[in-house]
XYZ file of C-alpha atoms in Angstrom:
516
model
C 0.000 0.000 0.000
C 2.825 2.397 0.812
C 4.519 1.771 -2.632
C 1.271 2.436 -4.495
C 0.842 5.715 -2.656
C 4.323 6.837 -3.636
C 3.788 5.887 -7.339
C 0.527 7.832 -7.491
C 2.200 10.831 -5.919
C 5.029 10.649 -8.477
C 2.586 10.313 -11.374
C 0.692 13.441 -10.320
C 3.910 15.338 -9.835
C 5.120 14.460 -13.320
C 1.759 15.560 -14.688
C 2.269 19.037 -13.275
C 5.332 19.428 -15.452
C 3.709 18.000 -18.624
C 0.903 20.499 -19.266
C 2.421 21.846 -22.496
C 4.831 20.660 -25.007
C 7.083 23.557 -24.093
C 7.374 22.377 -20.442
C 10.359 20.334 -19.467
C 10.418 17.474 -16.939
C 12.858 18.100 -14.036
C 15.279 15.447 -13.079
C 13.443 14.134 -9.914
C 15.396 10.948 -9.769
C 18.434 12.918 -8.889
C 16.894 14.381 -5.727
C 18.253 12.493 -2.730
C 16.036 10.795 -0.121
C 15.251 12.716 3.050
C 18.103 12.927 5.517
C 18.951 13.922 9.091
C 15.698 12.488 10.433
C 15.087 12.898 14.161
C 12.230 13.233 16.636
C 11.621 15.424 19.681
C 9.680 13.674 22.471
C 7.860 15.864 24.990
C 6.498 13.790 27.917
C 3.774 15.292 30.137
C 4.890 15.641 33.760
C 1.510 14.716 35.294
C 1.892 10.907 35.064
C -0.801 10.855 32.379
C 1.485 9.105 29.875
C 0.714 11.760 27.238
C 3.650 12.176 24.793
C 4.026 14.728 21.985
C 6.175 13.543 19.041
C 7.608 16.201 16.717
C 9.587 14.705 13.741
C 12.262 16.706 11.920
C 14.478 16.213 8.852
C 15.719 17.587 5.573
C 13.985 17.131 2.229
C 10.799 15.833 3.750
C 7.279 16.399 2.397
C 5.436 13.984 4.719
C 6.092 11.955 7.883
C 4.402 8.755 8.976
C 4.838 8.038 12.698
C 4.369 4.522 14.131
C 4.035 4.643 17.940
C 5.633 1.302 18.742
C 3.349 0.322 21.620
C 1.712 -2.605 19.880
C -1.234 -0.614 18.667
C -2.085 -0.278 14.972
C -2.328 3.474 15.263
C -0.111 5.775 13.221
C -0.075 9.454 12.315
C 0.630 11.186 8.987
C 2.135 14.619 9.492
C 3.269 17.537 7.371
C 6.575 19.154 8.242
C 6.176 21.176 11.457
C 3.205 19.122 12.697
C 3.310 16.903 15.796
C 1.455 13.792 16.962
C 0.111 13.048 20.463
C -0.173 9.583 21.954
C -0.781 8.152 25.434
C 1.585 5.477 26.736
C 1.779 3.358 29.814
C 5.058 3.270 31.680
C 7.779 1.480 29.671
C 10.330 1.737 26.818
C 9.125 1.861 23.207
C 10.687 2.083 19.721
C 9.041 4.843 17.705
C 9.417 4.428 13.896
C 9.247 7.320 11.431
C 9.001 7.083 7.637
C 10.079 10.372 6.040
C 9.079 10.769 2.375
C 10.643 13.231 -0.069
C 9.263 15.016 -3.123
C 10.113 12.126 -5.423
C 8.575 9.502 -3.168
C 11.853 8.301 -1.748
C 11.496 7.243 1.879
C 13.966 7.267 4.713
C 13.066 5.142 7.742
C 14.195 6.090 11.203
C 13.692 4.683 14.718
C 14.181 6.283 18.090
C 13.697 4.799 21.588
C 11.163 6.441 23.892
C 11.181 5.829 27.645
C 8.032 6.737 29.620
C 8.682 6.701 33.358
C 6.080 7.871 35.881
C 7.143 9.786 38.945
C 6.076 8.529 42.337
C 3.052 10.375 43.781
C 3.889 13.265 46.061
C 2.301 14.980 49.077
C 0.113 12.033 50.044
C -2.405 12.956 52.739
C -4.710 10.357 54.277
C -7.800 11.085 56.361
C -9.204 8.394 58.668
C -12.246 9.394 60.732
C -14.715 7.396 62.853
C -18.332 7.151 61.748
C -20.600 9.019 64.188
C -22.833 6.638 66.100
C -20.983 3.556 64.852
C -17.912 2.704 66.955
C -16.874 -0.127 64.624
C -16.712 1.843 61.352
C -14.240 4.302 59.826
C -14.201 6.460 56.695
C -10.979 6.707 54.654
C -10.147 9.348 52.029
C -6.865 10.496 50.461
C -5.294 13.178 48.294
C -1.954 13.278 46.479
C -0.196 14.799 43.507
C 0.724 12.722 40.427
C -1.406 9.789 41.589
C -3.573 7.687 39.319
C -5.570 5.952 42.047
C -5.327 4.737 45.660
C -5.436 1.359 47.366
C -6.324 0.814 51.025
C -6.069 -2.137 53.381
C -7.575 -2.022 56.855
C -5.277 -4.390 58.761
C -7.991 -6.815 59.751
C -6.654 -9.959 57.987
C -3.134 -10.876 56.772
C -4.241 -11.702 53.206
C -6.575 -8.745 52.830
C -7.325 -7.653 49.270
C -6.710 -3.915 48.752
C -9.708 -1.738 47.955
C -9.096 0.685 45.085
C -10.569 4.180 45.112
C -10.114 7.532 43.424
C -9.393 10.953 44.843
C -12.646 12.482 46.026
C -14.104 9.131 47.077
C -14.615 7.984 50.668
C -14.279 4.318 51.587
C -16.130 3.025 54.643
C -15.009 -0.077 56.515
C -16.664 -1.823 59.451
C -14.491 -3.914 61.770
C -15.785 -7.123 63.269
C -14.145 -6.694 66.679
C -12.493 -4.134 68.915
C -8.706 -3.713 68.816
C -5.902 -1.763 67.154
C -5.567 -1.925 63.371
C -3.098 -0.435 60.884
C -4.755 1.271 57.930
C -2.401 1.380 54.911
C -3.057 3.636 51.927
C -0.906 3.376 48.780
C -1.005 6.062 46.085
C -0.326 4.522 42.663
C 1.196 6.412 39.763
C 0.104 4.057 37.002
C 3.634 2.661 36.907
C 6.108 1.378 39.443
C 6.244 4.639 41.387
C 4.092 4.775 44.501
C 3.785 6.465 47.888
C 2.194 5.087 51.015
C 1.051 6.129 54.484
C -0.226 4.239 57.495
C -2.459 5.171 60.383
C -3.188 3.126 63.483
C -6.827 3.172 64.521
C -8.260 1.942 67.789
C -11.673 0.349 67.553
C -13.368 0.492 70.921
C -16.966 0.062 71.978
C -17.307 2.253 75.053
C -20.266 1.615 77.295
C -22.489 4.676 77.169
C -25.999 5.561 78.258
C -28.590 4.492 77.295
C -27.877 0.865 78.263
C -30.316 -1.818 77.104
C -28.067 -4.932 77.341
C -28.897 -5.857 73.725
C -25.569 -5.075 72.028
C -23.784 -8.387 71.234
C -20.470 -6.557 70.804
C -20.603 -5.099 74.322
C -19.196 -7.036 77.280
C -21.193 -5.257 80.048
C -18.528 -5.748 82.707
C -20.008 -5.433 86.208
C -18.000 -4.673 89.320
C -19.657 -6.309 92.320
C -19.262 -5.652 96.041
C -20.725 -6.646 99.386
C -21.920 -10.059 98.249
C -23.942 -8.968 95.218
C -23.372 -10.394 91.722
C -24.741 -8.911 88.493
C -24.829 -10.529 85.055
C -26.718 -10.129 81.770
C -29.364 -12.814 81.193
C -32.448 -13.507 79.086
C -35.455 -11.500 80.205
C -37.397 -13.787 82.615
C -40.604 -11.750 82.175
C -41.040 -10.526 78.602
C -44.193 -8.470 79.072
C -45.613 -5.313 77.569
C -43.871 -3.310 80.289
C -40.507 -4.641 79.078
C -40.471 -6.782 75.921
C -36.674 -6.672 75.482
C -34.796 -9.959 75.248
C -31.810 -9.234 77.546
C -31.725 -7.615 80.995
C -29.402 -7.198 83.968
C -29.792 -9.552 86.940
C -28.553 -8.672 90.436
C -28.380 -11.456 93.007
C -27.928 -10.641 96.707
C -26.451 -13.802 98.143
C -27.665 -15.099 101.479
C -25.989 -13.027 104.181
C -24.725 -10.331 101.819
C -23.988 -6.869 103.188
C -26.878 -4.436 103.535
C -25.017 -2.197 101.067
C -24.302 -4.934 98.495
C -24.545 -3.759 94.893
C -22.918 -3.585 91.461
C -21.709 -0.883 89.117
C -20.998 -0.320 85.435
C -18.190 2.013 84.373
C -18.994 4.190 81.373
C -16.665 5.186 78.561
C -17.370 8.875 79.133
C -19.132 11.017 81.755
C -22.921 11.087 81.792
C -24.292 14.050 79.843
C -26.664 15.864 82.172
C -26.691 19.041 80.057
C -30.241 18.764 78.745
C -31.845 16.387 81.273
C -31.068 15.569 84.914
C -33.094 12.422 85.542
C -32.247 8.761 84.979
C -34.931 6.229 84.126
C -34.428 2.536 84.812
C -36.805 -0.395 84.458
C -36.822 -2.624 87.530
C -38.317 -5.965 88.586
C -38.389 -7.186 92.197
C -40.098 -10.079 94.019
C -41.788 -7.641 96.427
C -43.129 -4.107 96.388
C -42.104 -1.209 98.586
C -38.355 -1.942 98.726
C -35.657 0.738 98.585
C -33.887 0.856 95.223
C -30.875 3.150 95.287
C -29.266 4.524 92.132
C -25.900 6.242 92.481
C -23.610 8.055 90.062
C -19.891 8.310 90.876
C -16.695 9.773 89.566
C -14.570 6.756 88.579
C -11.299 8.411 89.590
C -12.645 9.659 92.911
C -15.658 7.712 94.289
C -16.049 10.343 96.990
C -17.582 12.516 94.270
C -21.061 11.048 93.906
C -24.782 11.674 94.085
C -27.435 9.114 94.971
C -31.203 8.907 94.876
C -33.446 6.334 96.554
C -36.917 5.321 95.338
C -39.359 2.576 96.235
C -40.936 0.270 93.696
C -44.713 -0.108 93.704
C -45.393 -3.575 92.232
C -44.144 -7.106 92.890
C -43.093 -9.570 90.187
C -43.682 -7.017 87.428
C -41.589 -4.625 85.430
C -42.006 -0.947 86.147
C -40.027 2.142 85.185
C -38.631 4.310 87.968
C -37.322 7.816 87.280
C -34.556 9.037 89.632
C -34.167 12.823 89.912
C -30.485 13.911 89.916
C -31.199 17.624 89.450
C -29.554 18.432 92.799
C -26.242 16.768 91.883
C -23.100 18.884 91.555
C -22.638 18.908 87.789
C -19.208 20.477 88.127
C -18.130 16.865 88.722
C -17.916 14.167 86.091
C -19.994 11.068 86.780
C -18.974 8.048 84.730
C -20.000 5.181 86.994
C -23.579 3.911 87.535
C -24.153 1.970 90.784
C -27.354 0.027 91.576
C -28.563 -1.332 94.929
C -31.727 -3.371 95.525
C -33.418 -3.537 98.935
C -30.755 -1.201 100.222
C -30.242 -1.408 103.977
C -31.260 -5.071 104.262
C -28.948 -8.094 104.130
C -29.470 -10.461 101.222
C -31.308 -13.771 101.374
C -30.355 -15.079 97.931
C -33.092 -13.215 96.031
C -32.817 -12.046 92.391
C -33.636 -8.565 91.084
C -33.664 -7.366 87.485
C -33.011 -4.043 85.785
C -32.932 -2.736 82.217
C -33.015 0.321 79.925
C -30.920 2.797 81.914
C -31.131 6.215 80.267
C -31.010 9.938 80.932
C -34.448 11.496 80.579
C -36.307 14.721 81.232
C -38.928 12.689 83.058
C -41.483 12.758 80.265
C -43.452 9.569 79.783
C -43.356 7.732 76.479
C -45.806 8.798 73.800
C -47.570 5.622 72.645
C -51.039 4.688 71.424
C -53.690 5.326 72.587
C -53.056 9.084 72.801
C -55.565 11.113 74.849
C -53.457 14.244 75.622
C -54.230 13.959 79.342
C -50.856 12.813 80.730
C -48.943 15.724 82.343
C -45.694 13.742 82.138
C -45.776 13.580 78.337
C -44.344 16.429 76.296
C -46.892 16.760 73.481
C -44.751 18.630 70.970
C -46.276 19.573 67.591
C -44.428 20.821 64.518
C -46.491 22.837 62.062
C -45.863 23.468 58.371
C -47.566 25.428 55.605
C -48.762 28.059 58.158
C -50.663 25.544 60.287
C -50.067 24.859 63.970
C -51.407 22.892 66.928
C -51.329 22.839 70.733
C -53.024 21.082 73.638
C -55.940 23.131 74.998
C -58.956 22.652 77.258
C -61.813 20.886 75.492
C -64.089 23.677 74.130
C -67.059 21.322 73.763
C -67.184 18.749 76.582
C -70.098 16.790 75.162
C -70.549 13.203 74.022
C -68.763 11.478 72.457
C -65.821 13.447 73.891
C -66.070 14.730 77.438
C -62.304 14.634 78.132
C -60.550 17.621 79.657
C -57.803 18.175 77.080
C -57.802 18.095 73.279
C -55.593 19.412 70.487
C -56.514 22.622 68.688
C -55.429 22.735 65.031
C -55.446 26.153 63.329
C -54.937 26.899 59.621
C -53.866 30.533 59.497
C -55.411 32.967 57.057
C -53.908 32.246 53.637
C -52.132 29.079 54.787
C -51.035 26.531 52.221
C -53.590 24.016 50.981
C -51.310 21.345 52.452
C -50.798 23.074 55.808
C -50.623 20.550 58.646
C -48.885 19.405 61.831
C -46.966 16.358 62.976
C -45.749 14.759 66.191
C -43.461 11.795 66.783
C -44.277 8.705 68.780
C -41.645 7.398 71.182
C -41.301 4.160 69.196
C -42.332 2.841 65.781
C -46.075 2.173 65.708
C -47.023 -1.499 66.103
C -49.444 -2.324 63.284
C -48.947 -6.095 63.652
C -52.473 -6.852 64.910
C -54.389 -3.577 64.632
C -54.415 -1.795 61.284
C -57.205 0.732 61.703
C -57.073 4.064 63.511
C -59.919 5.862 65.234
C -59.769 9.536 66.100
C -62.293 12.012 67.506
C -62.548 15.234 65.522
C -64.450 18.509 65.736
C -64.807 20.841 62.732
C -66.807 24.020 62.030
C -68.298 22.470 58.903
C -69.304 19.079 57.542
C -67.600 17.267 54.650
C -64.173 18.516 55.709
C -61.413 16.249 54.430
C -59.275 15.002 57.306
C -56.049 13.377 56.113
C -54.138 11.103 58.512
C -50.607 10.184 57.471
C -47.872 8.038 59.037
C -44.257 8.616 57.989
C -40.955 6.869 58.435
C -38.966 8.942 60.929
C -35.746 8.770 58.921
C -37.222 9.151 55.432
C -40.357 11.228 54.904
C -40.737 9.799 51.383
C -41.799 6.513 53.024
C -45.374 6.967 54.242
C -48.959 5.710 54.280
C -52.024 7.982 54.373
C -55.829 7.845 54.343
C -58.392 10.673 53.893
C -61.791 10.622 55.624
C -64.547 13.256 55.592
C -66.440 14.287 58.708
C -70.237 14.311 58.600
C -71.405 16.870 61.177
C -70.435 20.484 61.923
C -69.625 21.874 65.382
C -69.822 18.456 67.026
C -67.453 15.761 68.117
C -67.530 12.591 66.079
C -65.242 9.583 65.763
C -63.677 8.894 62.370
C -62.085 5.608 61.347
C -59.062 5.406 59.027
C -58.573 1.974 57.461
C -54.907 1.053 56.781
C -55.447 -2.707 56.346
C -54.094 -2.689 52.770
C -51.078 -0.450 53.538
C -47.437 -1.460 53.170
C -46.202 -2.332 56.667
C -42.759 -3.529 55.590
C -41.470 -0.117 56.721
C -41.501 1.444 60.171
C -43.758 4.438 60.846
C -43.229 6.675 63.854
C -44.368 10.150 62.769
C -48.074 11.106 62.893
C -49.108 13.836 60.420
C -52.548 15.496 60.361
C -54.246 17.769 57.823
C -57.688 19.393 58.142
C -59.592 20.638 55.077
C -56.757 19.267 52.981
C -56.602 20.879 49.535
C -57.999 24.236 50.613
C -56.147 27.294 51.846
C -56.734 28.305 55.453
C -59.025 31.087 56.619
C -57.967 31.148 60.275
C -60.440 28.445 61.306
C -59.880 26.084 64.224
C -60.305 22.303 64.245
C -59.895 19.873 67.150
C -58.828 16.243 67.531
C -58.444 13.801 70.416
C -58.253 10.137 71.478
C -56.174 8.577 68.676
C -56.092 4.794 69.006
C -55.392 1.616 67.058
C -58.302 -0.799 66.543
C -58.833 -4.063 64.711
């Protein structure tokens, strides 16, 4: 193919000099082949492998450059033009065919070495994942790198995980301990840079404590003849359905002050609440249960509160008020005593769900808005709002003292509403209908009841129902039997006169409950 191209070129050239009989044909055969062929290689300094090839020579009308990397690519260039090609790291033989005006060709080769520099200024960031003591996030930056590889030091034959700059790699360890995280910055060739960071994976014991974490050891320190361990819940009832609880045994003849304590990984945070709730179970009612918080370094810094339980052989939640403690001290030890002041006779006591609280009771169904220990907190949107007020119409079927007033402000959005969050995901396992008492200033008002996933508001179920009477209480039923209960729903959202803008009117609701 190359010979045919040269013959055609020569034929056309001869034709240029044969237009008239008077023209004379120059002596092309006497022109020598191109000479002094060379090539200038310019290699990019960013480890990209980009190379610019500029051929040079004398008596050349066209260059053909063959890149020598095994590819079938080539470039045809006029004098002064250059070719660009991307190479991996290595040594290559670049071939150049230089053709002259008479088609004569001079071939030339020149070695090209592409060597990548090692990455520079490698910086690795390893940070713990908030709320997950077993996980870390790894990211890295460097100059002249092509990509990164990371190993987490958990197994000897660990396969590296590759990632690019700008990416974050998350890893979850299977156990506590110290691990060496190794990050290697690759250049695309043999050059590399690496950095290591030692991470400590710990699982500190923090409040709240529910004894359900299989990665937690729950190490008790016992004294005075008491022994505490974590066991299966011996009384899984509605008051405490959890599977694991703490058991404290006061051996026969134990000291009157026998007890156990748990040391926490950090001081108790009393900044926003100064009470501690704990579920207890005892074989008799009316016994002294003492809860004490101590400074681990100096047990003389402490505060203690004593309460009496009210039921025997049942779970109940006791709330201990620590508001009079000296919060200038750190308290990182929780001490429990059962039947304090009386020697043990071998009896067992149980405790569970130790947490700091403001003393408010849990918000669960049914909701009647009568409990002074519950903080009924409503969030409005679209210029609607709600609050607990005295019942403005204490007539059947709703003669309760407190209800919720819902107001759509003048000009509020058509979708204006309010929501409140239950203490736990709603249990729709056996009851899938909801009844609610409502009061509206007109009939045929659309009342929309919606349940949302607390973490993702795009996951929800909702049902609209219209009231039938104005200025009276009536009970509406919302049927969710065909809803998708594969998700958890914890947020309750309410709309009155949904689809219409507000005019400042007030609506009321009360007594929300699940029914079959």
